[in-house]
Tab-separated table of C-alpha atoms in Angstrom:
chain	number	residue	atom	x	y	z
A	175	MET	CA	147.900	148.879	143.894
A	176	PRO	CA	149.812	147.181	141.011
A	177	LEU	CA	148.511	147.692	137.496
A	178	ARG	CA	146.850	144.588	135.974
A	179	ILE	CA	147.345	144.028	132.280
A	180	ILE	CA	144.928	141.656	130.573
A	181	ILE	CA	146.049	140.285	127.212
A	182	GLN	CA	143.172	139.005	125.132
A	183	GLN	CA	143.952	136.099	122.818
A	184	PRO	CA	142.946	136.391	119.139
A	185	GLY	CA	139.374	135.195	118.688
A	186	GLN	CA	138.637	135.323	122.426
A	187	LYS	CA	136.218	138.228	121.992
A	188	PHE	CA	134.267	136.228	119.417
A	189	PHE	CA	134.021	133.164	121.648
A	190	ASN	CA	133.043	135.315	124.643
A	191	LYS	CA	130.171	136.637	122.553
A	192	LEU	CA	129.163	133.102	121.700
A	193	ASP	CA	129.166	132.220	125.390
A	194	MET	CA	127.128	135.308	126.270
A	195	LYS	CA	124.528	134.588	123.641
A	196	LYS	CA	124.700	130.818	124.253
A	197	MET	CA	124.690	130.325	120.523
A	198	ASN	CA	123.411	126.883	119.552
A	199	ILE	CA	126.137	124.629	118.110
A	200	ARG	CA	123.683	123.198	115.606
A	201	GLU	CA	122.928	126.711	114.335
A	202	ILE	CA	126.653	127.298	113.785
A	203	ASP	CA	126.957	123.924	112.064
A	204	GLU	CA	124.020	124.637	109.752
A	205	LYS	CA	125.393	128.054	108.854
A	206	TYR	CA	129.007	127.131	108.103
A	207	TYR	CA	129.297	123.404	107.325
A	208	LEU	CA	128.710	122.097	103.787
A	209	PRO	CA	125.134	120.757	103.849
A	210	THR	CA	125.944	117.204	102.796
A	211	PHE	CA	124.792	115.310	105.920
A	212	LYS	CA	121.215	114.915	107.098
A	213	ARG	CA	122.150	115.213	110.750
A	214	PHE	CA	120.026	114.164	113.698
A	215	PRO	CA	119.057	117.087	115.971
A	216	VAL	CA	121.605	115.996	118.589
A	217	THR	CA	125.010	117.400	119.541
A	218	LEU	CA	127.236	114.822	121.228
A	219	VAL	CA	129.767	116.161	123.711
A	220	ARG	CA	131.394	113.204	125.473
A	221	GLY	CA	131.567	109.419	125.546
A	222	SER	CA	132.710	106.464	127.609
A	223	ASN	CA	132.977	102.958	126.174
A	224	ALA	CA	129.597	102.171	124.534
A	225	LYS	CA	127.797	105.280	125.820
A	226	VAL	CA	127.689	108.905	124.713
A	227	TRP	CA	126.008	112.021	126.098
A	228	ASP	CA	124.555	115.039	124.328
A	229	ASP	CA	124.742	118.718	125.285
A	230	ASN	CA	121.571	118.348	127.344
A	231	GLY	CA	123.039	115.507	129.397
A	232	LYS	CA	120.954	112.787	127.760
A	233	GLU	CA	122.635	109.347	127.689
A	234	TYR	CA	122.677	107.058	124.646
A	235	ILE	CA	123.952	103.560	123.934
A	236	ASP	CA	126.047	103.939	120.802
A	237	ALA	CA	125.156	100.984	118.601
A	238	LEU	CA	126.768	102.692	115.603
A	239	ALA	CA	130.251	103.462	117.006
A	240	GLY	CA	130.893	106.254	114.522
A	241	ILE	CA	129.935	103.773	111.746
A	242	ALA	CA	132.116	100.870	112.922
A	243	VAL	CA	135.012	103.144	113.937
A	244	ASN	CA	135.129	103.183	117.747
A	245	CYS	CA	135.889	99.472	118.066
A	246	LEU	CA	137.190	99.845	121.635
A	247	GLY	CA	134.474	102.286	122.620
A	248	HIS	CA	134.793	105.971	123.351
A	249	ASN	CA	137.839	107.270	125.213
A	250	ASN	CA	139.494	103.885	125.594
A	251	PRO	CA	142.266	104.431	128.189
A	252	ALA	CA	144.938	102.608	126.165
A	253	VAL	CA	144.264	104.708	123.056
A	254	VAL	CA	144.000	107.961	125.035
A	255	ASP	CA	147.287	107.259	126.841
A	256	ALA	CA	149.030	106.441	123.569
A	257	LEU	CA	147.834	109.722	122.053
A	258	LYS	CA	148.898	111.744	125.096
A	259	ASN	CA	152.335	110.141	125.254
A	260	GLN	CA	153.008	110.505	121.534
A	261	ALA	CA	151.680	114.079	121.346
A	262	GLU	CA	154.300	115.083	123.891
A	263	LYS	CA	157.067	113.638	121.709
A	264	LEU	CA	156.311	113.948	117.998
A	265	ILE	CA	152.978	114.553	116.255
A	266	HIS	CA	153.958	114.743	112.602
A	267	VAL	CA	156.996	114.356	110.378
A	268	SER	CA	157.331	114.120	106.629
A	269	ASN	CA	157.481	110.688	105.059
A	270	PHE	CA	160.957	111.672	103.860
A	271	PHE	CA	161.916	110.310	107.282
A	272	SER	CA	161.036	107.096	109.103
A	273	ASN	CA	159.306	107.208	112.469
A	274	GLU	CA	159.030	104.506	115.109
A	275	PRO	CA	155.211	104.188	115.470
A	276	GLN	CA	154.752	103.934	111.700
A	277	ALA	CA	157.419	101.272	111.278
A	278	LEU	CA	156.089	99.201	114.176
A	279	LEU	CA	152.521	99.498	112.886
A	280	ALA	CA	153.547	98.403	109.387
A	281	LYS	CA	155.268	95.358	110.896
A	282	LYS	CA	152.203	94.573	113.025
A	283	LEU	CA	149.769	94.800	110.104
A	284	ALA	CA	151.962	92.625	107.899
A	285	GLU	CA	152.153	89.998	110.651
A	286	ILE	CA	148.433	89.858	111.461
A	287	SER	CA	147.337	89.923	107.807
A	288	GLY	CA	149.895	87.459	106.436
A	289	LEU	CA	150.738	90.006	103.730
A	290	ASP	CA	154.058	91.765	103.160
A	291	ARG	CA	153.984	95.510	102.515
A	292	VAL	CA	151.941	98.383	103.956
A	293	PHE	CA	151.093	101.905	102.837
A	294	PHE	CA	149.271	104.344	105.134
A	295	GLY	CA	146.636	106.959	104.395
A	296	ASN	CA	143.952	108.828	106.292
A	297	SER	CA	140.617	107.458	105.069
A	298	GLY	CA	139.053	104.377	103.560
A	299	ALA	CA	138.590	105.918	100.133
A	300	GLU	CA	142.254	106.866	100.112
A	301	ALA	CA	143.229	103.279	100.872
A	302	VAL	CA	141.017	101.989	98.046
A	303	GLU	CA	142.393	104.553	95.588
A	304	GLY	CA	145.922	103.489	96.532
A	305	ALA	CA	145.063	99.820	96.116
A	306	ILE	CA	143.620	100.437	92.643
A	307	LYS	CA	146.647	102.497	91.672
A	308	VAL	CA	149.136	99.813	92.757
A	309	ALA	CA	147.053	97.059	91.110
A	310	ARG	CA	147.108	98.962	87.828
A	311	LYS	CA	150.882	99.435	87.990
A	312	TYR	CA	151.315	95.696	88.568
A	313	ALA	CA	148.943	94.909	85.688
A	314	HIS	CA	150.710	97.234	83.247
A	315	LYS	CA	154.064	95.664	84.108
A	316	ASN	CA	152.498	92.313	83.236
A	317	ASN	CA	151.032	93.478	79.915
A	318	ARG	CA	147.450	93.733	81.148
A	319	GLY	CA	145.040	96.658	80.998
A	320	GLY	CA	144.002	98.795	83.951
A	321	GLU	CA	140.275	98.081	84.211
A	322	VAL	CA	138.592	97.060	87.458
A	323	ILE	CA	135.595	94.875	88.363
A	324	SER	CA	133.482	95.768	91.407
A	325	PHE	CA	130.075	94.477	92.524
A	326	GLU	CA	126.457	95.550	92.717
A	327	GLY	CA	125.635	96.839	96.199
A	328	CYS	CA	129.235	97.779	96.906
A	329	PHE	CA	130.534	100.899	98.618
A	330	HIS	CA	134.203	101.863	98.448
A	331	GLY	CA	134.167	105.584	99.256
A	332	ARG	CA	133.156	109.037	98.031
A	333	THR	CA	136.056	110.043	95.753
A	334	LEU	CA	135.513	110.048	92.002
A	335	ALA	CA	137.156	106.671	91.375
A	336	THR	CA	135.363	105.026	94.291
A	337	ILE	CA	131.916	106.302	93.277
A	338	ALA	CA	132.671	105.151	89.725
A	339	MET	CA	132.809	101.645	91.226
A	340	GLY	CA	129.653	102.195	93.293
A	341	LYS	CA	125.985	102.998	92.918
A	342	GLU	CA	124.741	105.105	90.006
A	343	GLU	CA	122.747	107.381	92.344
A	344	GLN	CA	126.024	108.481	93.959
A	345	GLN	CA	127.416	109.436	90.557
A	346	LYS	CA	124.640	111.848	89.540
A	347	GLY	CA	125.905	115.380	89.011
A	348	PHE	CA	129.574	114.409	89.286
A	349	GLY	CA	130.316	113.334	85.724
A	350	PRO	CA	132.200	112.603	83.672
A	351	MET	CA	133.020	109.478	85.626
A	352	PRO	CA	136.495	107.935	85.424
A	353	GLU	CA	136.471	105.117	82.897
A	354	GLY	CA	137.603	101.520	83.143
A	355	PHE	CA	135.212	100.234	85.811
A	356	HIS	CA	132.801	97.319	85.401
A	357	LYS	CA	130.221	95.860	87.740
A	358	ALA	CA	129.348	92.200	88.318
A	359	GLU	CA	126.641	90.586	90.421
A	360	PHE	CA	127.634	89.900	94.026
A	361	ASN	CA	127.908	86.160	94.790
A	362	ASN	CA	127.611	85.260	91.091
A	363	ILE	CA	130.908	83.995	89.672
A	364	ASP	CA	129.480	83.549	86.160
A	365	SER	CA	128.772	87.289	85.959
A	366	VAL	CA	132.448	87.881	86.808
A	367	LYS	CA	133.778	85.427	84.228
A	368	LYS	CA	131.801	87.181	81.477
A	369	LEU	CA	133.798	90.360	82.154
A	370	ILE	CA	137.262	88.774	82.200
A	371	THR	CA	139.578	89.973	79.408
A	372	ASP	CA	143.245	90.936	79.276
A	373	LYS	CA	142.110	94.499	80.035
A	374	ILE	CA	141.136	93.607	83.623
A	375	ALA	CA	143.741	94.575	86.227
A	376	ALA	CA	141.847	93.930	89.461
A	377	ILE	CA	138.695	92.681	91.130
A	378	ILE	CA	137.656	94.495	94.318
A	379	VAL	CA	135.135	93.021	96.744
A	380	GLU	CA	133.884	93.538	100.286
A	381	PRO	CA	133.724	90.142	102.040
A	382	ILE	CA	130.717	91.620	103.824
A	383	GLN	CA	129.056	94.588	102.153
A	384	GLY	CA	128.367	97.315	104.710
A	385	GLU	CA	126.496	100.206	103.070
A	386	GLY	CA	124.898	97.714	100.697
A	387	GLY	CA	122.874	96.229	103.562
A	388	ILE	CA	125.240	93.874	105.453
A	389	ASN	CA	125.460	91.263	102.694
A	390	ASN	CA	127.767	88.311	103.335
A	391	ALA	CA	129.817	86.885	100.515
A	392	GLU	CA	129.495	83.139	100.133
A	393	LYS	CA	132.654	81.155	100.898
A	394	SER	CA	132.497	79.400	97.545
A	395	PHE	CA	132.206	82.759	95.753
A	396	LEU	CA	135.367	84.239	97.294
A	397	ASN	CA	137.264	81.012	96.643
A	398	GLU	CA	136.145	81.088	93.010
A	399	LEU	CA	137.213	84.740	92.738
A	400	ARG	CA	140.647	83.763	94.014
A	401	GLU	CA	140.810	80.998	91.409
A	402	VAL	CA	139.787	83.314	88.552
A	403	CYS	CA	142.386	85.883	89.602
A	404	ASP	CA	145.139	83.255	89.832
A	405	GLN	CA	144.298	81.876	86.409
A	406	ASN	CA	144.440	85.308	84.768
A	407	ASN	CA	147.091	87.110	86.867
A	408	ILE	CA	144.446	89.553	88.087
A	409	VAL	CA	144.899	91.342	91.420
A	410	LEU	CA	142.286	90.399	94.038
A	411	ILE	CA	141.504	93.257	96.432
A	412	PHE	CA	139.511	92.758	99.632
A	413	ASP	CA	137.956	95.961	100.953
A	414	GLU	CA	137.873	95.315	104.708
A	415	ILE	CA	137.433	98.935	105.719
A	416	GLN	CA	134.213	98.186	107.615
A	417	CYS	CA	134.425	94.439	108.261
A	418	GLY	CA	138.088	94.342	109.325
A	419	ILE	CA	139.860	94.843	112.681
A	420	ALA	CA	137.939	92.237	114.738
A	421	ARG	CA	134.485	93.502	113.710
A	422	THR	CA	133.327	90.076	112.477
A	423	GLY	CA	134.846	88.052	115.309
A	424	TYR	CA	137.955	87.538	113.181
A	425	MET	CA	140.822	90.007	112.890
A	426	PHE	CA	139.976	90.218	109.205
A	427	ALA	CA	136.913	88.693	107.548
A	428	LYS	CA	139.258	86.953	105.108
A	429	ASP	CA	140.326	84.725	107.998
A	430	PHE	CA	136.795	83.343	108.253
A	431	TYR	CA	136.647	82.748	104.514
A	432	GLY	CA	140.124	81.248	104.294
A	433	VAL	CA	140.951	83.304	101.204
A	434	GLN	CA	144.063	85.475	100.981
A	435	PRO	CA	143.755	88.558	98.751
A	436	ASP	CA	146.642	90.217	96.942
A	437	ILE	CA	145.743	93.568	98.522
A	438	LEU	CA	143.650	94.304	101.614
A	439	THR	CA	142.343	97.756	102.576
A	440	SER	CA	141.772	98.811	106.183
A	441	ALA	CA	140.522	101.990	107.887
A	442	LYS	CA	137.604	102.857	110.207
A	443	ALA	CA	138.424	100.832	113.373
A	444	LEU	CA	142.168	100.723	112.681
A	445	GLY	CA	142.895	103.826	114.768
A	446	GLY	CA	140.298	103.222	117.468
A	447	GLY	CA	138.644	106.532	116.508
A	448	VAL	CA	141.672	108.351	115.097
A	449	PRO	CA	141.762	108.789	111.284
A	450	ILE	CA	144.190	106.344	109.682
A	451	SER	CA	143.951	103.866	106.819
A	452	ALA	CA	146.181	101.355	105.109
A	453	PHE	CA	146.436	99.060	102.174
A	454	ILE	CA	148.469	95.916	102.709
A	455	CYS	CA	149.767	93.887	99.780
A	456	LYS	CA	151.826	90.900	98.712
A	457	GLU	CA	155.481	91.381	97.845
A	458	LYS	CA	154.860	90.623	94.163
A	459	ILE	CA	152.391	93.534	93.973
A	460	ALA	CA	154.671	95.879	95.916
A	461	GLY	CA	157.484	95.035	93.508
A	462	ALA	CA	155.723	96.943	90.742
A	463	ILE	CA	156.026	100.246	92.625
A	464	GLU	CA	158.997	102.541	92.080
A	465	PHE	CA	160.207	105.570	94.049
A	466	GLY	CA	157.808	108.467	93.574
A	467	ASP	CA	154.910	106.387	92.236
A	468	HIS	CA	152.736	107.112	95.267
A	469	GLY	CA	152.836	109.306	98.354
A	470	THR	CA	151.044	110.947	101.259
A	471	THR	CA	151.554	113.936	103.539
A	472	PHE	CA	149.754	112.788	106.667
A	473	GLY	CA	149.451	109.033	106.188
A	474	GLY	CA	151.098	107.046	108.962
A	475	ASN	CA	152.057	110.093	111.019
A	476	PRO	CA	153.384	109.244	114.522
A	477	LEU	CA	150.214	110.332	116.341
A	478	ALA	CA	147.768	108.274	114.263
A	479	ALA	CA	150.130	105.308	114.080
A	480	SER	CA	150.464	105.307	117.883
A	481	ALA	CA	146.683	105.175	118.251
A	482	ALA	CA	146.471	102.283	115.787
A	483	LEU	CA	149.234	100.359	117.554
A	484	ALA	CA	147.467	100.822	120.888
A	485	THR	CA	144.186	99.670	119.319
A	486	LEU	CA	145.671	96.491	117.864
A	487	ASN	CA	147.558	95.692	121.072
A	488	GLU	CA	144.411	96.172	123.148
A	489	ILE	CA	142.449	93.888	120.806
A	490	GLU	CA	145.058	91.161	121.285
A	491	GLN	CA	145.589	91.605	125.024
A	492	LYS	CA	141.862	91.741	125.861
A	493	ASN	CA	140.994	88.829	123.544
A	494	ILE	CA	138.544	91.103	121.702
A	495	VAL	CA	138.367	88.895	118.591
A	496	ASP	CA	136.995	85.855	120.449
A	497	GLU	CA	134.784	88.008	122.680
A	498	THR	CA	133.281	89.697	119.633
A	499	ARG	CA	132.474	86.339	118.055
A	500	LYS	CA	130.744	85.165	121.255
A	501	LYS	CA	128.823	88.420	121.707
A	502	GLY	CA	127.760	88.412	118.077
A	503	GLU	CA	126.444	84.841	118.232
A	504	TRP	CA	124.540	85.585	121.463
A	505	PHE	CA	123.149	88.853	120.109
A	506	VAL	CA	121.898	87.311	116.860
A	507	ASN	CA	120.236	84.454	118.760
A	508	GLU	CA	118.494	86.908	121.084
A	509	LEU	CA	117.357	89.053	118.166
A	510	ARG	CA	115.902	86.008	116.425
A	511	LYS	CA	114.083	84.927	119.587
A	512	LYS	CA	112.557	88.364	119.973
A	513	PHE	CA	111.601	89.174	116.392
A	514	SER	CA	111.192	85.945	114.412
A	515	GLY	CA	107.450	86.057	115.093
A	516	ASN	CA	107.134	89.719	114.077
A	517	SER	CA	105.287	90.078	110.777
A	518	SER	CA	107.563	92.920	109.661
A	519	PHE	CA	110.799	90.983	110.336
A	520	VAL	CA	112.639	89.383	107.382
A	521	GLU	CA	116.086	88.147	108.438
A	522	ILE	CA	119.361	88.914	110.189
A	523	ARG	CA	122.573	89.232	108.200
A	524	GLY	CA	126.191	89.758	109.114
A	525	MET	CA	128.830	88.295	111.376
A	526	GLY	CA	130.273	89.093	114.790
A	527	LEU	CA	129.098	92.580	115.743
A	528	MET	CA	128.452	93.686	112.165
A	529	ILE	CA	124.720	93.073	112.121
A	530	GLY	CA	121.932	93.956	109.702
A	531	VAL	CA	118.337	93.373	110.834
A	532	VAL	CA	116.168	93.324	107.721
A	533	PHE	CA	112.539	94.476	107.872
A	534	LYS	CA	109.728	94.792	105.342
A	535	PHE	CA	109.712	98.589	105.697
A	536	GLU	CA	112.235	101.412	105.439
A	537	THR	CA	114.026	101.684	108.761
A	538	LYS	CA	114.690	105.449	108.958
A	539	GLU	CA	111.676	106.032	111.212
A	540	LEU	CA	112.717	103.116	113.403
A	541	VAL	CA	116.199	104.610	113.788
A	542	ALA	CA	114.707	108.009	114.696
A	543	LYS	CA	112.415	106.432	117.294
A	544	MET	CA	115.329	104.446	118.771
A	545	LEU	CA	117.305	107.670	119.052
A	546	GLU	CA	114.478	109.252	121.044
A	547	MET	CA	114.663	106.223	123.341
A	548	GLY	CA	118.419	106.485	123.859
A	549	VAL	CA	119.978	104.116	121.294
A	550	ILE	CA	122.001	105.254	118.282
A	551	ALA	CA	121.755	102.979	115.230
A	552	ASN	CA	121.620	103.442	111.464
A	553	ALA	CA	119.379	102.684	108.483
A	554	THR	CA	121.107	101.398	105.364
A	555	ALA	CA	119.980	99.993	102.017
A	556	GLY	CA	116.433	101.192	102.767
A	557	ASN	CA	115.044	98.419	104.948
A	558	VAL	CA	118.101	97.345	106.956
A	559	LEU	CA	118.767	98.353	110.556
A	560	ARG	CA	122.565	98.409	110.883
A	561	ILE	CA	124.045	97.654	114.307
A	562	VAL	CA	127.838	98.007	114.608
A	563	PRO	CA	128.486	98.875	118.280
A	564	PRO	CA	131.832	99.097	120.057
A	565	LEU	CA	133.268	95.595	120.397
A	566	THR	CA	133.638	96.300	124.110
A	567	ILE	CA	129.879	96.738	124.599
A	568	SER	CA	128.413	94.774	127.511
A	569	TYR	CA	125.776	92.039	127.281
A	570	GLU	CA	123.471	94.267	129.362
A	571	GLU	CA	123.806	97.054	126.799
A	572	LEU	CA	123.110	94.615	123.962
A	573	GLU	CA	119.969	93.522	125.832
A	574	LYS	CA	118.939	97.158	126.113
A	575	ILE	CA	119.347	97.601	122.343
A	576	ILE	CA	117.016	94.641	121.701
A	577	ASP	CA	114.504	96.026	124.188
A	578	VAL	CA	114.570	99.464	122.552
A	579	ILE	CA	114.119	97.994	119.050
A	580	ASP	CA	111.114	96.068	120.337
A	581	LYS	CA	109.538	99.091	122.044
A	582	ALA	CA	110.228	101.348	119.066
A	583	LEU	CA	108.559	98.835	116.712
A	584	ARG	CA	105.498	98.698	118.937
A	585	LEU	CA	105.219	102.483	119.006
A	586	LEU	CA	105.567	102.703	115.217
A	587	ASN	CA	102.925	99.995	114.738
A	588	LYS	CA	100.516	102.029	116.839
């Protein structure tokens, strides 16, 4: 009888032990992961379009989509195929070299945004940091200071510069904060004008605030911001990390408002679930940058860029922008019909499938109850139920979300 030699791979013994003991994934997570997220007691293991399943086989409608990330749903065939095909060819190269997916994606983003130059990163905060950096370089070349105006209720990320622009509660324990940031009142142009000096380099605004509670900018406000920036040679930055890439029923929310920024940031849905971000700017802003002024190791790598290209192509080919606008209008109307008579209901905010249902109470318990009933949503800004599902969600699934909200409210009232 021939001798059998079994070669055990490094770490295999450890994983065999895990299998034997059936160690709980959540126990591993709690032991080794930095305790910065208050996670739900659910481990998700697979997904398909607008549905996901946990490790016990329970099915959920995902009305959160990884916080507005999975715009084409989970495991979209076009994105999966693009990843498979690219992974077999080239996953990563240094940005000392050009690569085809990155170049084609830069061209695509410039064309659909109406802007000129693109820089890639990996996360939304990275895109915002890059936008601020480029805006400051442009300002200094034009004899202006490097200070930045943001807005109350904003959220631009979790890095030091981005929390310096955000809420004070996110800054506690992380001082000293970077200097040179000022805050104005959202939708109040007079509060902006009071802060304008030759020290201001840029104004950054979310056309629709996400973490702040799904707050829509007024058209007149964004137009007035554009006017103020033009008059003072200040860079206008639109943070479209959450509201961009068809989420609002427009490719970018700026298209609804009819206002063109000098720089636009994009992330979240850009890669259809794969981490990639970008800031896109006008040629005059890009002209301030010199070789070596900015850089990235992973930004725009072939794998992520392929996923983003597939995502954008799928959005165009499947007419996702128009479909999202129609679904959003129908969904908001149905929500109003169902809850306008509810004493705890306040209003509905948002656009497309970026929806905030405002109640008179904090919505964390409502979100937890909805999770028990098979719908994943999110509480933001205290009393806002945030619903940002895959744009490919069906009308039947949207109906189910409304039904679950209704049943969860009734149970909580009891």
